[in-house]
XYZ file of C-alpha atoms in Angstrom:
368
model
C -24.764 6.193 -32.076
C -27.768 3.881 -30.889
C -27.245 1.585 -28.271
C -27.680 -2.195 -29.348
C -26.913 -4.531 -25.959
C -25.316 -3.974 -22.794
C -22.766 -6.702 -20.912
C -21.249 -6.820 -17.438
C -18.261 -8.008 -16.051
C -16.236 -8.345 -12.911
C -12.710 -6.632 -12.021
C -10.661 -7.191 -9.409
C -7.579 -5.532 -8.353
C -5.880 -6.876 -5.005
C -4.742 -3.856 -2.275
C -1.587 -3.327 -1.470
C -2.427 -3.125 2.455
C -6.077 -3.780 3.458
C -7.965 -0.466 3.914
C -9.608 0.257 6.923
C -11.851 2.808 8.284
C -14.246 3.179 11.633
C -17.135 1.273 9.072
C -15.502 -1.804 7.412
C -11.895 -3.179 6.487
C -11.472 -4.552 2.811
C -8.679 -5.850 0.968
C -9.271 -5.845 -2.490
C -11.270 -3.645 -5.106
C -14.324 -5.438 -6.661
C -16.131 -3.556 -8.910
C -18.921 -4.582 -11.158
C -18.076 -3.659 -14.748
C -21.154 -2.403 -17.116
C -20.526 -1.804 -20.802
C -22.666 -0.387 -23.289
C -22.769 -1.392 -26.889
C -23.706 0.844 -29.834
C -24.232 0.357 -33.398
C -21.126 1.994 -34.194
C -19.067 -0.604 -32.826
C -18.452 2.089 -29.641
C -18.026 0.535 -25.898
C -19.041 2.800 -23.197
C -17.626 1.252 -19.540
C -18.623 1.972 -16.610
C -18.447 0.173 -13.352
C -19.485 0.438 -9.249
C -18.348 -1.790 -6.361
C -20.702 -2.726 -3.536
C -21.147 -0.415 -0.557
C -23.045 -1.911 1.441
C -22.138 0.030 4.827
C -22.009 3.314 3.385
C -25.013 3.094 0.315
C -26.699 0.065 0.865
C -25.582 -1.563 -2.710
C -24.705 -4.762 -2.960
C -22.940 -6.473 -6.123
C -26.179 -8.345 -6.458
C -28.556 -5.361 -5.917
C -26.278 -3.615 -8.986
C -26.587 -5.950 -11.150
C -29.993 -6.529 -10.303
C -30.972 -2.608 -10.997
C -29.132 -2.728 -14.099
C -30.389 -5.570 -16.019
C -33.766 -5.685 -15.015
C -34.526 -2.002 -14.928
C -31.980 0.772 -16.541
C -30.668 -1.112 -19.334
C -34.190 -2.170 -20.694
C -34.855 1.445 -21.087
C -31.381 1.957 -22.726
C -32.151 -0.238 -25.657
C -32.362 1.706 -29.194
C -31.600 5.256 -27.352
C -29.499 7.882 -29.085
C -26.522 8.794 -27.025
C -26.211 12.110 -28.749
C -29.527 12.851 -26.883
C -27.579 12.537 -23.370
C -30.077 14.123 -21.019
C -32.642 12.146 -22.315
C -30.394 8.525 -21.651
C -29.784 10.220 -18.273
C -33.194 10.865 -17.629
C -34.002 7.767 -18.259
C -31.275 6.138 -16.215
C -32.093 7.959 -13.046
C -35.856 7.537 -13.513
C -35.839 4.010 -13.885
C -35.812 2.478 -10.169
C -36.007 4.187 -7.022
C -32.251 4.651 -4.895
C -29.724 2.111 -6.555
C -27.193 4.681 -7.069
C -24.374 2.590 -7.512
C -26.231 0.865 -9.988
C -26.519 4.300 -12.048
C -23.271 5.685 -11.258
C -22.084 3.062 -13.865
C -24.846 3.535 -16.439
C -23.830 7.235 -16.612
C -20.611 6.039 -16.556
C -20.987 3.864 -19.651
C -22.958 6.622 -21.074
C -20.926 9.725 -20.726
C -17.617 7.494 -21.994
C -20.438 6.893 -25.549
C -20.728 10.669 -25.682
C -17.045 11.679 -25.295
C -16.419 8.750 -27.725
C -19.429 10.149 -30.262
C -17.492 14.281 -30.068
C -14.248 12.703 -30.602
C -13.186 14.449 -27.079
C -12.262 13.342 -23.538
C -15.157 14.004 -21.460
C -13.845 16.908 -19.036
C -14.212 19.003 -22.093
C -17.446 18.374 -23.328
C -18.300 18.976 -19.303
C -16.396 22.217 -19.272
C -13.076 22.202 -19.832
C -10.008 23.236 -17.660
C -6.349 22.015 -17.069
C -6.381 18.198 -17.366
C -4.329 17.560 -14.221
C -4.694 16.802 -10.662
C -2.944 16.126 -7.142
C -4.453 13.601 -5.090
C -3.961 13.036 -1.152
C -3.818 9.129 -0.115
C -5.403 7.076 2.682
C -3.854 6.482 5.690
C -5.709 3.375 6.896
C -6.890 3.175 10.815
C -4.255 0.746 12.340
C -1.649 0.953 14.952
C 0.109 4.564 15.392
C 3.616 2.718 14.676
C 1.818 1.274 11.028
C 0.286 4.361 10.405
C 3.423 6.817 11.542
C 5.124 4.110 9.045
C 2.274 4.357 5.899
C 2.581 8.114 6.533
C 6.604 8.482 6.355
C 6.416 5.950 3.160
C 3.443 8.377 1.575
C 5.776 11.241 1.766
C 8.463 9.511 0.087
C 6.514 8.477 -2.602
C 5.106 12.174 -3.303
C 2.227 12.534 -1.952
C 1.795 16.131 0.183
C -1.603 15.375 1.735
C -2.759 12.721 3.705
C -6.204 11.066 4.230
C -5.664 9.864 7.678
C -8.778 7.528 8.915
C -9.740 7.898 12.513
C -13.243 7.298 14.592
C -12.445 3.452 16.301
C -11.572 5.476 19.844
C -11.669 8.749 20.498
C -8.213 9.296 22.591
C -6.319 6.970 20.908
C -6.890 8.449 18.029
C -5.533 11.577 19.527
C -2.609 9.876 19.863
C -2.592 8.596 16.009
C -2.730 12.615 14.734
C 0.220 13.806 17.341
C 2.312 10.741 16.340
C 1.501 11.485 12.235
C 2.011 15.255 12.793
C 5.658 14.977 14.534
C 6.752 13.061 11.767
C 5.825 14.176 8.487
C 4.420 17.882 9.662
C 6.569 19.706 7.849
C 6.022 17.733 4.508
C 2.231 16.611 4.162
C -1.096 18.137 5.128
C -3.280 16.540 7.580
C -7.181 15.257 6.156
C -8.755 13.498 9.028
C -11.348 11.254 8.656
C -13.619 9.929 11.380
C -16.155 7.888 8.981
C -18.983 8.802 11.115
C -17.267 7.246 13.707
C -17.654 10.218 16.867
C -20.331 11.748 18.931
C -20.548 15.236 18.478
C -18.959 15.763 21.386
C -15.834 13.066 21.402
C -15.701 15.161 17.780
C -14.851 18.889 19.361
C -12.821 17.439 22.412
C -10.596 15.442 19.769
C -10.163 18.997 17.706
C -9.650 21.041 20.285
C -7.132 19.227 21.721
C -5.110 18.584 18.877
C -5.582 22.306 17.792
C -4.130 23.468 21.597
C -1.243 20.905 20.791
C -0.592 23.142 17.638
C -1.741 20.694 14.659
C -3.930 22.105 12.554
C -5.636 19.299 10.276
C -6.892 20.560 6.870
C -9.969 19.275 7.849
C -12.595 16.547 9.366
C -14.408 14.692 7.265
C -17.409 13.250 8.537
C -16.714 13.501 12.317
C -20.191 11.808 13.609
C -23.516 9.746 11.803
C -24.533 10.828 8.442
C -27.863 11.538 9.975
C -26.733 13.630 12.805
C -27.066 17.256 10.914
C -27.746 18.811 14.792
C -24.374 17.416 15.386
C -22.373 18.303 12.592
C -23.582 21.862 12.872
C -22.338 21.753 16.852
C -18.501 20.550 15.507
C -18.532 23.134 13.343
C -19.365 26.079 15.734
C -17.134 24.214 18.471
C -14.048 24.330 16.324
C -11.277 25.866 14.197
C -10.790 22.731 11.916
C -13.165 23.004 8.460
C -15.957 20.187 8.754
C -16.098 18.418 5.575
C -19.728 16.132 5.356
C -19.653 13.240 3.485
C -21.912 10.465 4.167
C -24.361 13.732 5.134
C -24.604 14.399 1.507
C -25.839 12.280 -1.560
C -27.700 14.904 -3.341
C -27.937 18.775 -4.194
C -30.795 19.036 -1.879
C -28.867 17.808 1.260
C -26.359 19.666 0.012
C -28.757 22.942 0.108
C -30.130 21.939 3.602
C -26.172 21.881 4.721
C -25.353 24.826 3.613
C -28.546 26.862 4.797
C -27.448 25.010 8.665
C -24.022 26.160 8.319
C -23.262 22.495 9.236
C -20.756 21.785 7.264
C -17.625 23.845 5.614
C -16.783 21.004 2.980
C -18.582 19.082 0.789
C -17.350 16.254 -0.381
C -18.495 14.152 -3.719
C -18.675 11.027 -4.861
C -20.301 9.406 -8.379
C -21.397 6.252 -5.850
C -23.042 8.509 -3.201
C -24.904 10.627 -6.136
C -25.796 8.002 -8.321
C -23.926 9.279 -11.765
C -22.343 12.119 -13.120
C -25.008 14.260 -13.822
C -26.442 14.482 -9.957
C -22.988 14.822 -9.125
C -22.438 18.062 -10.905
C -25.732 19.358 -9.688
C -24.148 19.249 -6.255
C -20.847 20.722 -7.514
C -23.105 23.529 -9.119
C -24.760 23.742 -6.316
C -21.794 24.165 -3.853
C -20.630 26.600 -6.224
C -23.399 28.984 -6.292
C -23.029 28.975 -2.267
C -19.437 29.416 -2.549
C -19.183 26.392 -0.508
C -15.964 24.090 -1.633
C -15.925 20.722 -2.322
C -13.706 17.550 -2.619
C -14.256 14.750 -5.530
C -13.702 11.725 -3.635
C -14.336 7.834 -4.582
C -15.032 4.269 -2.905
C -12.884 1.542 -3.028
C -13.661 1.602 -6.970
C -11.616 0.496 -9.870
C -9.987 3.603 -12.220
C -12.954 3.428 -14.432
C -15.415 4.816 -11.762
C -12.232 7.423 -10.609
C -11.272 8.629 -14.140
C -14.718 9.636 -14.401
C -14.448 11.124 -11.201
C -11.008 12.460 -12.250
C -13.086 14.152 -15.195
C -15.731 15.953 -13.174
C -13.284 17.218 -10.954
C -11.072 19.178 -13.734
C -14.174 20.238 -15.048
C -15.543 21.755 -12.104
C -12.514 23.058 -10.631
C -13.686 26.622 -9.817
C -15.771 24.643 -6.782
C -13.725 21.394 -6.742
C -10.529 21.885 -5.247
C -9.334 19.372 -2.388
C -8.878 15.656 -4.411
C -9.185 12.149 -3.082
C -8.581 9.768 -5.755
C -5.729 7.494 -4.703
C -7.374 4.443 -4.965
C -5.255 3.099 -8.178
C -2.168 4.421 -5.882
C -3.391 1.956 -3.260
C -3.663 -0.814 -5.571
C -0.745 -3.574 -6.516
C -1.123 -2.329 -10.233
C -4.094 -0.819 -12.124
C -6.009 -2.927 -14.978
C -7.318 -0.473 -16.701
C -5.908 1.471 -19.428
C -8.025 4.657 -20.514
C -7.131 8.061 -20.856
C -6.329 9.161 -17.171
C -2.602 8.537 -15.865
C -2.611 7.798 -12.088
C 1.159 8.668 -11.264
C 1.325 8.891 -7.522
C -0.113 12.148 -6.292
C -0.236 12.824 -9.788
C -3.167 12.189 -12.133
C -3.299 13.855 -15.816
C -5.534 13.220 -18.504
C -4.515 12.765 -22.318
C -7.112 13.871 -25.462
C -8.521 10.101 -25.721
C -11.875 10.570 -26.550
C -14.241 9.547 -24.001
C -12.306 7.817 -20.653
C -10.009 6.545 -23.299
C -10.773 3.280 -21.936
C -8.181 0.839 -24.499
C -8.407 -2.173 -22.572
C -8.730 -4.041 -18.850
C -6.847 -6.480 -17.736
C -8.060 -8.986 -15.958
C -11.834 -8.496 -16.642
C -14.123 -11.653 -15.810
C -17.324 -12.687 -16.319
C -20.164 -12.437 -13.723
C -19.605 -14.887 -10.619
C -22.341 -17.636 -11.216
C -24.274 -16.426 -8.571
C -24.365 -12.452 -10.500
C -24.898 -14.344 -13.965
């Protein structure tokens, strides 16, 4: 299974509520879509939206990487040779890890599709099924109490709840979530960088005297502020959780030998592909430090691969943040991962399974 040609696309899927954090508000999922093409008549899809505030990558700088860079040295590889077309994905231009997120992507889909299995197997194996928490987006208490009452309804047992735009009122965001669905959902709080160090362990502390014992904090203060991190987590009862802290396995390492962080958590974006991103699950594991799989605002290609690292690595892996096909009006893509509220399970489609997307466009003019 050579590769021949590669295209792109665009997909767009429209939010059901716009999602907001401490770092940016967005209302729809926009994802570049990068497909490989074989001599076997195989497609390999992959896909990465920009992330501009979090990884720098724009939809133009993705494209950009791809065409002119990785997919050059694509052209008339073997896919059964894997860590070679990795290799030579990850070699090809410095940073751009969007950009190669969805090269693996496509790749890894080519060499599920070329064993006849779904990829979590050829990665490992395990039990092809997940539960994901959902995103509570940063917005009033009363529209947040309200997101958080309908979550429950709808299944979902843990909740993402995004803090960091002021320090007190979001206080008062946590004690108004808690008293309402407390005894029926777990609390993830997320700051997205969005605390000092300090704001960080008076906002814990007093919503841990109050009795409410979040699951964790994710990300309480800047990705660069390790000093910090490490303070929160010697200040408090509440498991730190870095994210933004962490794109590789070597500030993963450098974490873990600070004892700054109790958590990490993954993402295919923040790595740049699958294969970095199990080095930082492996990693973690060899530590005994846990991790989450997590996601951008990506379309289900980008989280079923996510979906398949995670059940493959699920000695290590074990908190899940995948909801972004929950949070979208409907999902356009049809592979081999169900999302089915907190639910996700995977059938024995080869590959991601990927049958068809609905929806999928050509490049903008100004991508093209």
């Amino acid at each position: 299974m050579k590769i021949t040609a590669v295209r792109f696309g665009m997909l767009r899927a429209p939010l059901r509520t716009p999602f907001k954090t401490a770092l940016r508000t967005v209302e729809q999922v926009e994802d570049v879509v990068f497909m490989i093409d074989t001599d076997s008549d195989h497609v390999g899809y992959g896909s990465a939206p920009a992330t501009e505030a979090i990884t720098g990558d724009t939809h133009s700088s993705i494209v950009a990487a791809l065409r002119n860079h990785i997919a050059p040295r694509l052209l008339g590889q073997d896919i059964a040779d894997l860590d070679h077309v990795t290799a030579l994905i990850q070699g090809a231009v410095a940073g751009n890890g969007n950009a190669k997120a969805a090269a693996e992507i496509a790749a890894h889909d080519l060499w599920g599709q070329l064993h006849g299995e779904p990829l979590y197997k050829l990665l490992g194996g395990g039990t092809p099924r997940l539960t994901t928490d959902i995103t509570i987006s940063v917005d009033t208490i009363d529209k947040m109490v309200a997101d958080a009452i309908d979550a429950v309804e709808r299944g979902f047992v843990a909740l993402k709840v995004k803090l960091g735009k002021d320090a007190d009122e979001d206080i008062a965001r946590c004690k108004a979530i808690h008293s309402a669905v407390s005894n029926h959902a777990l609390l993830r709080l997320d700051a997205n960088q969005g605390w000092t160090a300090t704001q960080a362990v008076h906002v814990l502390r007093t919503l841990e005297a109050a009795g409410i014992e979040p699951e964790l904090i994710e990300q309480p203060v800047k990705a660069n502020d390790l000093t910090g991190l490490k303070y929160v987590c010697e200040h408090v009862h509440t498991p730190v959780m870095a994210d933004e802290s962490v794109f590789d396995a070597e500030q993963a390492l450098r974490l873990i030998d600070m004892r700054a962080a109790d958590i990490v958590n993954i993402k295919l974006m923040k790595a740049g592909g699958i294969s970095p991103a199990l080095q930082i699950a492996d990693v973690c594991e060899r530590h005994e430090t846990e991790c989450m799989i997590g996601c951008m605002l990506e379309s289900s290609i980008g989280v079923s691969a996510a979906v398949h690292l995670a059940v493959a690595r699920s000695t290590v892996i074990r908190k899940v943040d995948l909801d972004v096909p929950m949070l979208c009006h409907f999902d356009p893509v049809h592979g081999n991962v169900r999302f089915d509220g907190a639910a996700i399970e995977i059938d024995d489609a080869p590959g991601l399974g990927i049958r068809s997307i609905e929806g999928l466009q050509p490049l903008p003019p100004h991508l093209a």
